Amino acid sequence: MDETPDETPDTAPDTMRERFASVTSRLLDEDPRLAVVLAEIGADGFRRAAERHPDRVVNVGIREQLLVGVGGGLALTGMRPVLHTFASFLVERPFEQLKLDFGHQGVGGVLVSAGGSYDWPAGGFTHMAPGDVALLDTLDGWTVHVPGHPDEAETLLRHAYAGGPGGDDRVYVRLSAQTNARPRPVTGEGFLTVRRGGPGAPAVVAVGPMLDDVLAAVEGLDATVLYAATIRPFDGAALRAAVADSPAPEVVLVEPYLAGTSAAAAAAALSDVPHRVLGLGTARAELRRYGTLPEHLAAHGLDPRSLRDRITGFTARAAA
């Protein structure tokens, strides 16, 4: 049950959103194809970039449907648009525009969200988007990155801006206030094995900022832990390899958004063998107290103690 060593050095503290603004501002100077579209949120972080590139940093104001429409229009001209605001205003509110202006028109771009499921509880449910990844799953062809550290966010943003083999793929980068203590060597593709259990051990897939809590939860337990900073496409091959020596694999998914979002993908990866899947994440019921981010994690059963209880309860039922 050894944890894979990580030689990536720690960096000075910053947030994923701060890293997003600084990295993207620098790349605007280097890549004339890149354009940023904002809906007021995050505009201060791009103030100097807007002065240097007024034609490629566009603030449409608090008009999220227009935000996506402008991004789709820029993509039609050959630009690589980067759209940014809170996840609830980037995915949920303008969903029809995402479906038509990007999917139907067959163009690509990069959505970079903030706020996550409940990063800013005082903002209330209007600023929470636990269903964003599940909603994008209803559309074809979206890559979804969920970094767990600002260094990973920079790597995945650069990967997204490159645009894939054709230069025009559709990518969602879900930034969060919750972070792991140190970065992992992410590549923008597939899962990373960070802890390997013994033969027949359950596989726990920790998505993005959930990794540290998952590692704390399974301390002393026989379990394999896979890290997913890129959750779409779902790395079914890595999951199959992690449970290859089990006649009836057990899989636990720990996601920082709606519980069970990746359950169908995990089930599809193991469709030819008997298996059990437990999807842990944000509950559907709205929490109507503001609270804090740690309090919301605990209320949804995503703190280390709750995760351990839920994981051991799941595996114990199979052994009974």
PDB file of C-alpha atoms in Angstrom:
ATOM      1  CA  MET A   1       0.000   0.000   0.000  1.00  0.00           C
ATOM      2  CA  ASP A   2       2.766   2.405  -0.939  1.00  0.00           C
ATOM      3  CA  GLU A   3       2.049   5.930  -2.069  1.00  0.00           C
ATOM      4  CA  THR A   4       3.777   6.968  -5.279  1.00  0.00           C
ATOM      5  CA  PRO A   5       6.466   9.584  -4.487  1.00  0.00           C
ATOM      6  CA  ASP A   6       5.908  13.030  -5.914  1.00  0.00           C
ATOM      7  CA  GLU A   7       8.963  15.036  -6.866  1.00  0.00           C
ATOM      8  CA  THR A   8       7.038  18.152  -7.878  1.00  0.00           C
ATOM      9  CA  PRO A   9       8.148  20.976  -5.533  1.00  0.00           C
ATOM     10  CA  ASP A  10       5.691  23.058  -3.583  1.00  0.00           C
ATOM     11  CA  THR A  11       5.181  26.641  -4.760  1.00  0.00           C
ATOM     12  CA  ALA A  12       4.289  29.880  -3.036  1.00  0.00           C
ATOM     13  CA  PRO A  13       0.665  29.883  -1.872  1.00  0.00           C
ATOM     14  CA  ASP A  14      -1.873  31.194  -4.359  1.00  0.00           C
ATOM     15  CA  THR A  15      -5.319  30.220  -5.520  1.00  0.00           C
ATOM     16  CA  MET A  16      -6.404  28.456  -8.687  1.00  0.00           C
ATOM     17  CA  ARG A  17      -8.216  31.593  -9.862  1.00  0.00           C
ATOM     18  CA  GLU A  18      -5.131  33.749  -9.295  1.00  0.00           C
ATOM     19  CA  ARG A  19      -3.054  31.258 -11.257  1.00  0.00           C
ATOM     20  CA  PHE A  20      -5.675  31.241 -14.010  1.00  0.00           C
ATOM     21  CA  ALA A  21      -5.538  35.032 -14.377  1.00  0.00           C
ATOM     22  CA  SER A  22      -1.743  35.248 -14.338  1.00  0.00           C
ATOM     23  CA  VAL A  23      -1.097  32.330 -16.697  1.00  0.00           C
ATOM     24  CA  THR A  24      -3.802  33.339 -19.154  1.00  0.00           C
ATOM     25  CA  SER A  25      -2.636  36.967 -19.185  1.00  0.00           C
ATOM     26  CA  ARG A  26       0.880  35.833 -20.093  1.00  0.00           C
ATOM     27  CA  LEU A  27      -0.380  33.509 -22.810  1.00  0.00           C
ATOM     28  CA  LEU A  28      -2.433  36.327 -24.348  1.00  0.00           C
ATOM     29  CA  ASP A  29       0.908  38.025 -25.032  1.00  0.00           C
ATOM     30  CA  GLU A  30       2.265  34.880 -26.696  1.00  0.00           C
ATOM     31  CA  ASP A  31      -0.694  33.433 -28.615  1.00  0.00           C
ATOM     32  CA  PRO A  32      -2.622  35.769 -30.941  1.00  0.00           C
ATOM     33  CA  ARG A  33      -5.330  33.114 -31.325  1.00  0.00           C
ATOM     34  CA  LEU A  34      -6.283  33.231 -27.636  1.00  0.00           C
ATOM     35  CA  ALA A  35      -9.171  35.441 -26.493  1.00  0.00           C
ATOM     36  CA  VAL A  36     -10.785  35.869 -23.062  1.00  0.00           C
ATOM     37  CA  VAL A  37     -14.496  36.574 -22.574  1.00  0.00           C
ATOM     38  CA  LEU A  38     -15.727  37.660 -19.137  1.00  0.00           C
ATOM     39  CA  ALA A  39     -19.103  38.441 -17.597  1.00  0.00           C
ATOM     40  CA  GLU A  40     -17.825  40.972 -15.035  1.00  0.00           C
ATOM     41  CA  ILE A  41     -16.624  38.227 -12.674  1.00  0.00           C
ATOM     42  CA  GLY A  42     -12.804  38.106 -12.725  1.00  0.00           C
ATOM     43  CA  ALA A  43     -12.418  41.317 -14.715  1.00  0.00           C
ATOM     44  CA  ASP A  44      -9.977  42.836 -12.188  1.00  0.00           C
ATOM     45  CA  GLY A  45      -7.565  39.951 -12.755  1.00  0.00           C
ATOM     46  CA  PHE A  46      -7.415  40.789 -16.472  1.00  0.00           C
ATOM     47  CA  ARG A  47      -7.294  44.594 -16.213  1.00  0.00           C
ATOM     48  CA  ARG A  48      -3.714  44.933 -17.465  1.00  0.00           C
ATOM     49  CA  ALA A  49      -4.195  42.230 -20.098  1.00  0.00           C
ATOM     50  CA  ALA A  50      -7.245  44.144 -21.357  1.00  0.00           C
ATOM     51  CA  GLU A  51      -5.153  47.286 -21.700  1.00  0.00           C
ATOM     52  CA  ARG A  52      -2.603  45.403 -23.798  1.00  0.00           C
ATOM     53  CA  HIS A  53      -5.140  43.423 -25.824  1.00  0.00           C
ATOM     54  CA  PRO A  54      -8.456  45.322 -25.863  1.00  0.00           C
ATOM     55  CA  ASP A  55      -9.634  43.332 -28.880  1.00  0.00           C
ATOM     56  CA  ARG A  56      -9.007  39.951 -27.184  1.00  0.00           C
ATOM     57  CA  VAL A  57     -10.187  40.579 -23.610  1.00  0.00           C
ATOM     58  CA  VAL A  58     -13.929  41.193 -23.771  1.00  0.00           C
ATOM     59  CA  ASN A  59     -16.137  41.910 -20.761  1.00  0.00           C
ATOM     60  CA  VAL A  60     -19.801  41.563 -21.755  1.00  0.00           C
ATOM     61  CA  GLY A  61     -21.109  42.529 -18.310  1.00  0.00           C
ATOM     62  CA  ILE A  62     -23.558  40.419 -16.336  1.00  0.00           C
ATOM     63  CA  ARG A  63     -24.922  38.706 -19.434  1.00  0.00           C
ATOM     64  CA  GLU A  64     -23.991  35.042 -19.256  1.00  0.00           C
ATOM     65  CA  GLN A  65     -25.906  33.901 -22.355  1.00  0.00           C
ATOM     66  CA  LEU A  66     -24.087  36.622 -24.297  1.00  0.00           C
ATOM     67  CA  LEU A  67     -20.810  35.453 -22.763  1.00  0.00           C
ATOM     68  CA  VAL A  68     -21.233  32.044 -24.379  1.00  0.00           C
ATOM     69  CA  GLY A  69     -22.616  33.482 -27.625  1.00  0.00           C
ATOM     70  CA  VAL A  70     -19.618  35.789 -28.025  1.00  0.00           C
ATOM     71  CA  GLY A  71     -17.284  32.876 -27.289  1.00  0.00           C
ATOM     72  CA  GLY A  72     -18.962  30.751 -29.940  1.00  0.00           C
ATOM     73  CA  GLY A  73     -18.725  33.601 -32.423  1.00  0.00           C
ATOM     74  CA  LEU A  74     -15.008  34.048 -31.750  1.00  0.00           C
ATOM     75  CA  ALA A  75     -14.517  30.305 -32.248  1.00  0.00           C
ATOM     76  CA  LEU A  76     -16.215  30.530 -35.648  1.00  0.00           C
ATOM     77  CA  THR A  77     -13.561  33.072 -36.705  1.00  0.00           C
ATOM     78  CA  GLY A  78     -10.744  30.692 -35.740  1.00  0.00           C
ATOM     79  CA  MET A  79     -10.000  32.104 -32.297  1.00  0.00           C
ATOM     80  CA  ARG A  80      -9.512  29.967 -29.187  1.00  0.00           C
ATOM     81  CA  PRO A  81     -12.009  31.534 -26.729  1.00  0.00           C
ATOM     82  CA  VAL A  82     -11.628  31.234 -22.959  1.00  0.00           C
ATOM     83  CA  LEU A  83     -14.871  31.909 -21.059  1.00  0.00           C
ATOM     84  CA  HIS A  84     -14.841  32.574 -17.317  1.00  0.00           C
ATOM     85  CA  THR A  85     -17.348  33.140 -14.518  1.00  0.00           C
ATOM     86  CA  PHE A  86     -18.930  31.195 -11.646  1.00  0.00           C
ATOM     87  CA  ALA A  87     -19.845  27.626 -12.595  1.00  0.00           C
ATOM     88  CA  SER A  88     -23.552  28.282 -12.028  1.00  0.00           C
ATOM     89  CA  PHE A  89     -23.445  31.139 -14.551  1.00  0.00           C
ATOM     90  CA  LEU A  90     -21.080  29.412 -16.982  1.00  0.00           C
ATOM     91  CA  VAL A  91     -22.716  25.983 -17.332  1.00  0.00           C
ATOM     92  CA  GLU A  92     -26.209  26.077 -15.839  1.00  0.00           C
ATOM     93  CA  ARG A  93     -27.637  29.456 -16.834  1.00  0.00           C
ATOM     94  CA  PRO A  94     -26.440  29.517 -20.480  1.00  0.00           C
ATOM     95  CA  PHE A  95     -26.720  25.771 -21.069  1.00  0.00           C
ATOM     96  CA  GLU A  96     -28.727  26.174 -24.270  1.00  0.00           C
ATOM     97  CA  GLN A  97     -26.014  28.413 -25.710  1.00  0.00           C
ATOM     98  CA  LEU A  98     -23.363  25.815 -24.857  1.00  0.00           C
ATOM     99  CA  LYS A  99     -25.425  23.143 -26.575  1.00  0.00           C
ATOM    100  CA  LEU A 100     -25.986  25.198 -29.730  1.00  0.00           C
ATOM    101  CA  ASP A 101     -23.220  27.801 -30.038  1.00  0.00           C
ATOM    102  CA  PHE A 102     -20.459  25.278 -29.390  1.00  0.00           C
ATOM    103  CA  GLY A 103     -21.850  21.767 -29.843  1.00  0.00           C
ATOM    104  CA  HIS A 104     -24.293  22.321 -32.708  1.00  0.00           C
ATOM    105  CA  GLN A 105     -21.936  24.677 -34.526  1.00  0.00           C
ATOM    106  CA  GLY A 106     -19.084  22.223 -34.071  1.00  0.00           C
ATOM    107  CA  VAL A 107     -16.575  24.681 -32.613  1.00  0.00           C
ATOM    108  CA  GLY A 108     -14.302  24.491 -29.594  1.00  0.00           C
ATOM    109  CA  GLY A 109     -13.360  26.628 -26.652  1.00  0.00           C
ATOM    110  CA  VAL A 110     -12.394  26.552 -22.991  1.00  0.00           C
ATOM    111  CA  LEU A 111     -14.770  27.117 -20.084  1.00  0.00           C
ATOM    112  CA  VAL A 112     -12.984  28.036 -16.857  1.00  0.00           C
ATOM    113  CA  SER A 113     -15.273  28.140 -13.836  1.00  0.00           C
ATOM    114  CA  ALA A 114     -15.034  29.335 -10.262  1.00  0.00           C
ATOM    115  CA  GLY A 115     -17.267  28.708  -7.275  1.00  0.00           C
ATOM    116  CA  GLY A 116     -17.538  24.943  -7.645  1.00  0.00           C
ATOM    117  CA  SER A 117     -20.246  23.187  -5.680  1.00  0.00           C
ATOM    118  CA  TYR A 118     -20.177  25.483  -2.634  1.00  0.00           C
ATOM    119  CA  ASP A 119     -16.878  27.392  -2.556  1.00  0.00           C
ATOM    120  CA  TRP A 120     -18.656  30.596  -1.524  1.00  0.00           C
ATOM    121  CA  PRO A 121     -21.502  29.463   0.752  1.00  0.00           C
ATOM    122  CA  ALA A 122     -22.472  33.041   1.645  1.00  0.00           C
ATOM    123  CA  GLY A 123     -23.433  33.548  -2.000  1.00  0.00           C
ATOM    124  CA  GLY A 124     -26.284  31.105  -1.551  1.00  0.00           C
ATOM    125  CA  PHE A 125     -27.583  28.470  -3.944  1.00  0.00           C
ATOM    126  CA  THR A 126     -27.462  30.873  -6.909  1.00  0.00           C
ATOM    127  CA  HIS A 127     -23.649  30.675  -6.715  1.00  0.00           C
ATOM    128  CA  MET A 128     -23.413  26.898  -6.307  1.00  0.00           C
ATOM    129  CA  ALA A 129     -23.227  24.373  -9.143  1.00  0.00           C
ATOM    130  CA  PRO A 130     -22.983  20.801  -7.862  1.00  0.00           C
ATOM    131  CA  GLY A 131     -24.604  19.540 -11.071  1.00  0.00           C
ATOM    132  CA  ASP A 132     -22.281  21.194 -13.605  1.00  0.00           C
ATOM    133  CA  VAL A 133     -20.295  18.122 -14.672  1.00  0.00           C
ATOM    134  CA  ALA A 134     -23.432  15.968 -14.813  1.00  0.00           C
ATOM    135  CA  LEU A 135     -25.066  18.585 -17.029  1.00  0.00           C
ATOM    136  CA  LEU A 136     -22.102  18.697 -19.411  1.00  0.00           C
ATOM    137  CA  ASP A 137     -22.309  14.901 -19.587  1.00  0.00           C
ATOM    138  CA  THR A 138     -25.529  15.327 -21.569  1.00  0.00           C
ATOM    139  CA  LEU A 139     -23.488  16.966 -24.343  1.00  0.00           C
ATOM    140  CA  ASP A 140     -21.026  15.242 -26.645  1.00  0.00           C
ATOM    141  CA  GLY A 141     -17.304  15.720 -26.741  1.00  0.00           C
ATOM    142  CA  TRP A 142     -16.429  17.736 -23.635  1.00  0.00           C
ATOM    143  CA  THR A 143     -13.144  17.151 -21.824  1.00  0.00           C
ATOM    144  CA  VAL A 144     -13.434  17.927 -18.094  1.00  0.00           C
ATOM    145  CA  HIS A 145     -10.438  18.840 -15.929  1.00  0.00           C
ATOM    146  CA  VAL A 146     -10.805  19.122 -12.134  1.00  0.00           C
ATOM    147  CA  PRO A 147      -7.422  20.237 -10.769  1.00  0.00           C
ATOM    148  CA  GLY A 148      -6.626  19.752  -7.115  1.00  0.00           C
ATOM    149  CA  HIS A 149      -3.852  22.354  -6.793  1.00  0.00           C
ATOM    150  CA  PRO A 150      -2.903  25.678  -8.472  1.00  0.00           C
ATOM    151  CA  ASP A 151       0.129  24.021 -10.137  1.00  0.00           C
ATOM    152  CA  GLU A 152      -2.163  21.399 -11.632  1.00  0.00           C
ATOM    153  CA  ALA A 153      -4.555  24.131 -12.725  1.00  0.00           C
ATOM    154  CA  GLU A 154      -1.746  25.831 -14.664  1.00  0.00           C
ATOM    155  CA  THR A 155      -0.743  22.577 -16.362  1.00  0.00           C
ATOM    156  CA  LEU A 156      -4.325  21.729 -17.294  1.00  0.00           C
ATOM    157  CA  LEU A 157      -5.105  25.260 -18.488  1.00  0.00           C
ATOM    158  CA  ARG A 158      -2.095  25.197 -20.808  1.00  0.00           C
ATOM    159  CA  HIS A 159      -3.186  21.782 -22.035  1.00  0.00           C
ATOM    160  CA  ALA A 160      -6.707  23.109 -22.666  1.00  0.00           C
ATOM    161  CA  TYR A 161      -5.551  26.227 -24.484  1.00  0.00           C
ATOM    162  CA  ALA A 162      -3.486  24.118 -26.892  1.00  0.00           C
ATOM    163  CA  GLY A 163      -6.795  22.821 -28.226  1.00  0.00           C
ATOM    164  CA  GLY A 164      -6.055  19.136 -28.697  1.00  0.00           C
ATOM    165  CA  PRO A 165      -5.002  17.475 -31.974  1.00  0.00           C
ATOM    166  CA  GLY A 166      -7.289  19.654 -34.106  1.00  0.00           C
ATOM    167  CA  GLY A 167      -6.803  22.781 -32.038  1.00  0.00           C
ATOM    168  CA  ASP A 168     -10.532  23.223 -31.415  1.00  0.00           C
ATOM    169  CA  ASP A 169     -11.731  20.741 -28.795  1.00  0.00           C
ATOM    170  CA  ARG A 170     -14.241  21.677 -26.079  1.00  0.00           C
ATOM    171  CA  VAL A 171     -12.826  21.757 -22.550  1.00  0.00           C
ATOM    172  CA  TYR A 172     -14.218  22.560 -19.113  1.00  0.00           C
ATOM    173  CA  VAL A 173     -11.708  23.434 -16.365  1.00  0.00           C
ATOM    174  CA  ARG A 174     -13.380  23.403 -12.953  1.00  0.00           C
ATOM    175  CA  LEU A 175     -11.394  25.574 -10.518  1.00  0.00           C
ATOM    176  CA  SER A 176     -11.993  25.368  -6.784  1.00  0.00           C
ATOM    177  CA  ALA A 177     -11.115  27.122  -3.539  1.00  0.00           C
ATOM    178  CA  GLN A 178     -10.492  23.693  -2.012  1.00  0.00           C
ATOM    179  CA  THR A 179      -6.995  22.389  -2.765  1.00  0.00           C
ATOM    180  CA  ASN A 180      -4.708  19.533  -1.890  1.00  0.00           C
ATOM    181  CA  ALA A 181      -1.529  20.281   0.038  1.00  0.00           C
ATOM    182  CA  ARG A 182       0.744  19.492  -2.902  1.00  0.00           C
ATOM    183  CA  PRO A 183       0.425  19.038  -6.638  1.00  0.00           C
ATOM    184  CA  ARG A 184       0.560  15.775  -8.528  1.00  0.00           C
ATOM    185  CA  PRO A 185       2.219  15.220 -11.931  1.00  0.00           C
ATOM    186  CA  VAL A 186      -0.901  15.560 -14.070  1.00  0.00           C
ATOM    187  CA  THR A 187      -0.815  15.432 -17.865  1.00  0.00           C
ATOM    188  CA  GLY A 188      -4.367  16.252 -18.906  1.00  0.00           C
ATOM    189  CA  GLU A 189      -5.074  12.604 -19.670  1.00  0.00           C
ATOM    190  CA  GLY A 190      -5.989   9.590 -17.569  1.00  0.00           C
ATOM    191  CA  PHE A 191      -5.821   8.688 -13.886  1.00  0.00           C
ATOM    192  CA  LEU A 192      -2.756   8.526 -11.650  1.00  0.00           C
ATOM    193  CA  THR A 193      -2.200   5.688  -9.178  1.00  0.00           C
ATOM    194  CA  VAL A 194      -1.100   7.326  -5.912  1.00  0.00           C
ATOM    195  CA  ARG A 195      -1.612   4.354  -3.578  1.00  0.00           C
ATOM    196  CA  ARG A 196      -1.734   0.651  -4.392  1.00  0.00           C
ATOM    197  CA  GLY A 197      -3.570  -1.859  -2.223  1.00  0.00           C
ATOM    198  CA  GLY A 198      -3.186  -5.599  -2.043  1.00  0.00           C
ATOM    199  CA  PRO A 199      -4.863  -8.238  -4.241  1.00  0.00           C
ATOM    200  CA  GLY A 200      -8.618  -7.732  -4.356  1.00  0.00           C
ATOM    201  CA  ALA A 201      -8.481  -4.343  -2.624  1.00  0.00           C
ATOM    202  CA  PRO A 202     -11.215  -1.839  -3.506  1.00  0.00           C
ATOM    203  CA  ALA A 203     -10.321   1.034  -5.820  1.00  0.00           C
ATOM    204  CA  VAL A 204     -11.112   4.557  -4.656  1.00  0.00           C
ATOM    205  CA  VAL A 205     -11.168   7.228  -7.371  1.00  0.00           C
ATOM    206  CA  ALA A 206     -10.467  10.651  -5.838  1.00  0.00           C
ATOM    207  CA  VAL A 207     -11.337  13.555  -8.113  1.00  0.00           C
ATOM    208  CA  GLY A 208      -9.357  16.795  -7.927  1.00  0.00           C
ATOM    209  CA  PRO A 209      -9.412  18.515  -4.521  1.00  0.00           C
ATOM    210  CA  MET A 210     -10.870  15.418  -2.816  1.00  0.00           C
ATOM    211  CA  LEU A 211      -7.532  13.568  -2.916  1.00  0.00           C
ATOM    212  CA  ASP A 212      -6.090  14.662   0.458  1.00  0.00           C
ATOM    213  CA  ASP A 213      -9.334  13.845   2.287  1.00  0.00           C
ATOM    214  CA  VAL A 214      -9.504  10.452   0.569  1.00  0.00           C
ATOM    215  CA  LEU A 215      -5.903   9.602   1.504  1.00  0.00           C
ATOM    216  CA  ALA A 216      -6.629  10.582   5.103  1.00  0.00           C
ATOM    217  CA  ALA A 217      -9.823   8.495   5.057  1.00  0.00           C
ATOM    218  CA  VAL A 218      -8.150   5.288   3.843  1.00  0.00           C
ATOM    219  CA  GLU A 219      -5.054   5.534   6.027  1.00  0.00           C
ATOM    220  CA  GLY A 220      -4.396   2.049   7.394  1.00  0.00           C
ATOM    221  CA  LEU A 221      -6.968   0.463   5.080  1.00  0.00           C
ATOM    222  CA  ASP A 222      -6.214  -1.903   2.220  1.00  0.00           C
ATOM    223  CA  ALA A 223      -7.267   0.193  -0.767  1.00  0.00           C
ATOM    224  CA  THR A 224      -5.948   1.412  -4.097  1.00  0.00           C
ATOM    225  CA  VAL A 225      -6.350   5.138  -4.708  1.00  0.00           C
ATOM    226  CA  LEU A 226      -6.555   6.557  -8.221  1.00  0.00           C
ATOM    227  CA  TYR A 227      -6.295  10.311  -8.712  1.00  0.00           C
ATOM    228  CA  ALA A 228      -8.418  11.943 -11.411  1.00  0.00           C
ATOM    229  CA  ALA A 229      -7.562  15.545 -12.263  1.00  0.00           C
ATOM    230  CA  THR A 230      -9.093  14.797 -15.674  1.00  0.00           C
ATOM    231  CA  ILE A 231     -12.412  13.005 -15.224  1.00  0.00           C
ATOM    232  CA  ARG A 232     -13.680  13.192 -18.834  1.00  0.00           C
ATOM    233  CA  PRO A 233     -12.832  11.218 -20.815  1.00  0.00           C
ATOM    234  CA  PHE A 234     -13.185   8.679 -17.997  1.00  0.00           C
ATOM    235  CA  ASP A 235     -10.080   6.486 -17.745  1.00  0.00           C
ATOM    236  CA  GLY A 236     -11.781   3.108 -17.783  1.00  0.00           C
ATOM    237  CA  ALA A 237      -8.533   1.340 -18.608  1.00  0.00           C
ATOM    238  CA  ALA A 238      -6.853   2.591 -15.424  1.00  0.00           C
ATOM    239  CA  LEU A 239      -9.849   1.547 -13.348  1.00  0.00           C
ATOM    240  CA  ARG A 240      -9.892  -1.927 -14.890  1.00  0.00           C
ATOM    241  CA  ALA A 241      -6.161  -2.321 -14.228  1.00  0.00           C
ATOM    242  CA  ALA A 242      -6.594  -1.256 -10.599  1.00  0.00           C
ATOM    243  CA  VAL A 243      -9.129  -4.017  -9.896  1.00  0.00           C
ATOM    244  CA  ALA A 244      -7.879  -6.623 -12.378  1.00  0.00           C
ATOM    245  CA  ASP A 245      -7.041  -9.157  -9.656  1.00  0.00           C
ATOM    246  CA  SER A 246     -10.487  -8.998  -8.043  1.00  0.00           C
ATOM    247  CA  PRO A 247     -13.235 -11.410  -9.181  1.00  0.00           C
ATOM    248  CA  ALA A 248     -15.914  -8.923  -8.047  1.00  0.00           C
ATOM    249  CA  PRO A 249     -14.395  -5.433  -8.017  1.00  0.00           C
ATOM    250  CA  GLU A 250     -15.496  -2.752  -5.581  1.00  0.00           C
ATOM    251  CA  VAL A 251     -15.154   0.870  -6.681  1.00  0.00           C
ATOM    252  CA  VAL A 252     -15.719   4.048  -4.683  1.00  0.00           C
ATOM    253  CA  LEU A 253     -15.979   7.359  -6.539  1.00  0.00           C
ATOM    254  CA  VAL A 254     -15.321  10.504  -4.489  1.00  0.00           C
ATOM    255  CA  GLU A 255     -16.239  13.575  -6.531  1.00  0.00           C
ATOM    256  CA  PRO A 256     -16.506  17.247  -5.445  1.00  0.00           C
ATOM    257  CA  TYR A 257     -19.842  17.643  -7.219  1.00  0.00           C
ATOM    258  CA  LEU A 258     -23.093  15.680  -7.550  1.00  0.00           C
ATOM    259  CA  ALA A 259     -22.809  12.176  -6.077  1.00  0.00           C
ATOM    260  CA  GLY A 260     -22.815   9.436  -8.697  1.00  0.00           C
ATOM    261  CA  THR A 261     -21.868  11.689 -11.612  1.00  0.00           C
ATOM    262  CA  SER A 262     -19.284   9.163 -12.851  1.00  0.00           C
ATOM    263  CA  ALA A 263     -21.067   6.010 -11.692  1.00  0.00           C
ATOM    264  CA  ALA A 264     -22.308   5.135 -15.182  1.00  0.00           C
ATOM    265  CA  ALA A 265     -18.832   5.580 -16.645  1.00  0.00           C
ATOM    266  CA  ALA A 266     -17.314   3.329 -13.985  1.00  0.00           C
ATOM    267  CA  ALA A 267     -20.027   0.724 -14.533  1.00  0.00           C
ATOM    268  CA  ALA A 268     -19.414   0.792 -18.279  1.00  0.00           C
ATOM    269  CA  ALA A 269     -15.693   0.217 -17.739  1.00  0.00           C
ATOM    270  CA  LEU A 270     -16.484  -2.920 -15.713  1.00  0.00           C
ATOM    271  CA  SER A 271     -19.540  -4.077 -17.644  1.00  0.00           C
ATOM    272  CA  ASP A 272     -18.149  -7.549 -18.330  1.00  0.00           C
ATOM    273  CA  VAL A 273     -17.486  -8.456 -14.664  1.00  0.00           C
ATOM    274  CA  PRO A 274     -19.667  -8.484 -11.517  1.00  0.00           C
ATOM    275  CA  HIS A 275     -18.894  -5.289  -9.599  1.00  0.00           C
ATOM    276  CA  ARG A 276     -20.180  -2.794  -7.052  1.00  0.00           C
ATOM    277  CA  VAL A 277     -19.904   1.003  -7.314  1.00  0.00           C
ATOM    278  CA  LEU A 278     -20.426   3.569  -4.554  1.00  0.00           C
ATOM    279  CA  GLY A 279     -20.736   7.165  -5.720  1.00  0.00           C
ATOM    280  CA  LEU A 280     -19.896   9.779  -3.096  1.00  0.00           C
ATOM    281  CA  GLY A 281     -20.240  13.500  -3.643  1.00  0.00           C
ATOM    282  CA  THR A 282     -22.603  16.377  -3.097  1.00  0.00           C
ATOM    283  CA  ALA A 283     -26.159  15.395  -2.193  1.00  0.00           C
ATOM    284  CA  ARG A 284     -29.122  16.625  -4.224  1.00  0.00           C
ATOM    285  CA  ALA A 285     -30.774  18.207  -1.199  1.00  0.00           C
ATOM    286  CA  GLU A 286     -30.023  21.924  -0.889  1.00  0.00           C
ATOM    287  CA  LEU A 287     -28.229  22.993   2.295  1.00  0.00           C
ATOM    288  CA  ARG A 288     -29.900  26.252   3.255  1.00  0.00           C
ATOM    289  CA  ARG A 289     -27.392  27.413   5.875  1.00  0.00           C
ATOM    290  CA  TYR A 290     -24.483  29.490   4.660  1.00  0.00           C
ATOM    291  CA  GLY A 291     -21.784  27.949   6.833  1.00  0.00           C
ATOM    292  CA  THR A 292     -18.231  27.477   5.595  1.00  0.00           C
ATOM    293  CA  LEU A 293     -16.630  25.280   2.964  1.00  0.00           C
ATOM    294  CA  PRO A 294     -15.437  22.710   5.564  1.00  0.00           C
ATOM    295  CA  GLU A 295     -18.915  22.649   7.100  1.00  0.00           C
ATOM    296  CA  HIS A 296     -20.473  21.941   3.714  1.00  0.00           C
ATOM    297  CA  LEU A 297     -17.972  19.135   3.123  1.00  0.00           C
ATOM    298  CA  ALA A 298     -18.896  17.576   6.451  1.00  0.00           C
ATOM    299  CA  ALA A 299     -22.622  18.013   5.844  1.00  0.00           C
ATOM    300  CA  HIS A 300     -22.293  16.135   2.543  1.00  0.00           C
ATOM    301  CA  GLY A 301     -20.222  13.386   4.181  1.00  0.00           C
ATOM    302  CA  LEU A 302     -17.038  14.328   2.322  1.00  0.00           C
ATOM    303  CA  ASP A 303     -14.724  15.039   5.267  1.00  0.00           C
ATOM    304  CA  PRO A 304     -12.117  12.335   6.080  1.00  0.00           C
ATOM    305  CA  ARG A 305     -14.029  10.824   9.027  1.00  0.00           C
ATOM    306  CA  SER A 306     -17.298  10.564   7.097  1.00  0.00           C
ATOM    307  CA  LEU A 307     -15.531   9.206   4.023  1.00  0.00           C
ATOM    308  CA  ARG A 308     -13.846   6.496   6.087  1.00  0.00           C
ATOM    309  CA  ASP A 309     -17.145   5.456   7.651  1.00  0.00           C
ATOM    310  CA  ARG A 310     -18.883   5.323   4.275  1.00  0.00           C
ATOM    311  CA  ILE A 311     -16.049   3.455   2.527  1.00  0.00           C
ATOM    312  CA  THR A 312     -15.631   0.862   5.298  1.00  0.00           C
ATOM    313  CA  GLY A 313     -19.391   0.434   5.532  1.00  0.00           C
ATOM    314  CA  PHE A 314     -19.562  -0.237   1.786  1.00  0.00           C
ATOM    315  CA  THR A 315     -16.744  -2.794   1.786  1.00  0.00           C
ATOM    316  CA  ALA A 316     -18.015  -4.449   4.974  1.00  0.00           C
ATOM    317  CA  ARG A 317     -21.388  -5.157   3.365  1.00  0.00           C
ATOM    318  CA  ALA A 318     -19.629  -7.092   0.623  1.00  0.00           C
ATOM    319  CA  ALA A 319     -17.653  -9.135   3.148  1.00  0.00           C
ATOM    320  CA  ALA A 320     -20.704  -9.967   5.256  1.00  0.00           C
TER     321      ALA A 320
END
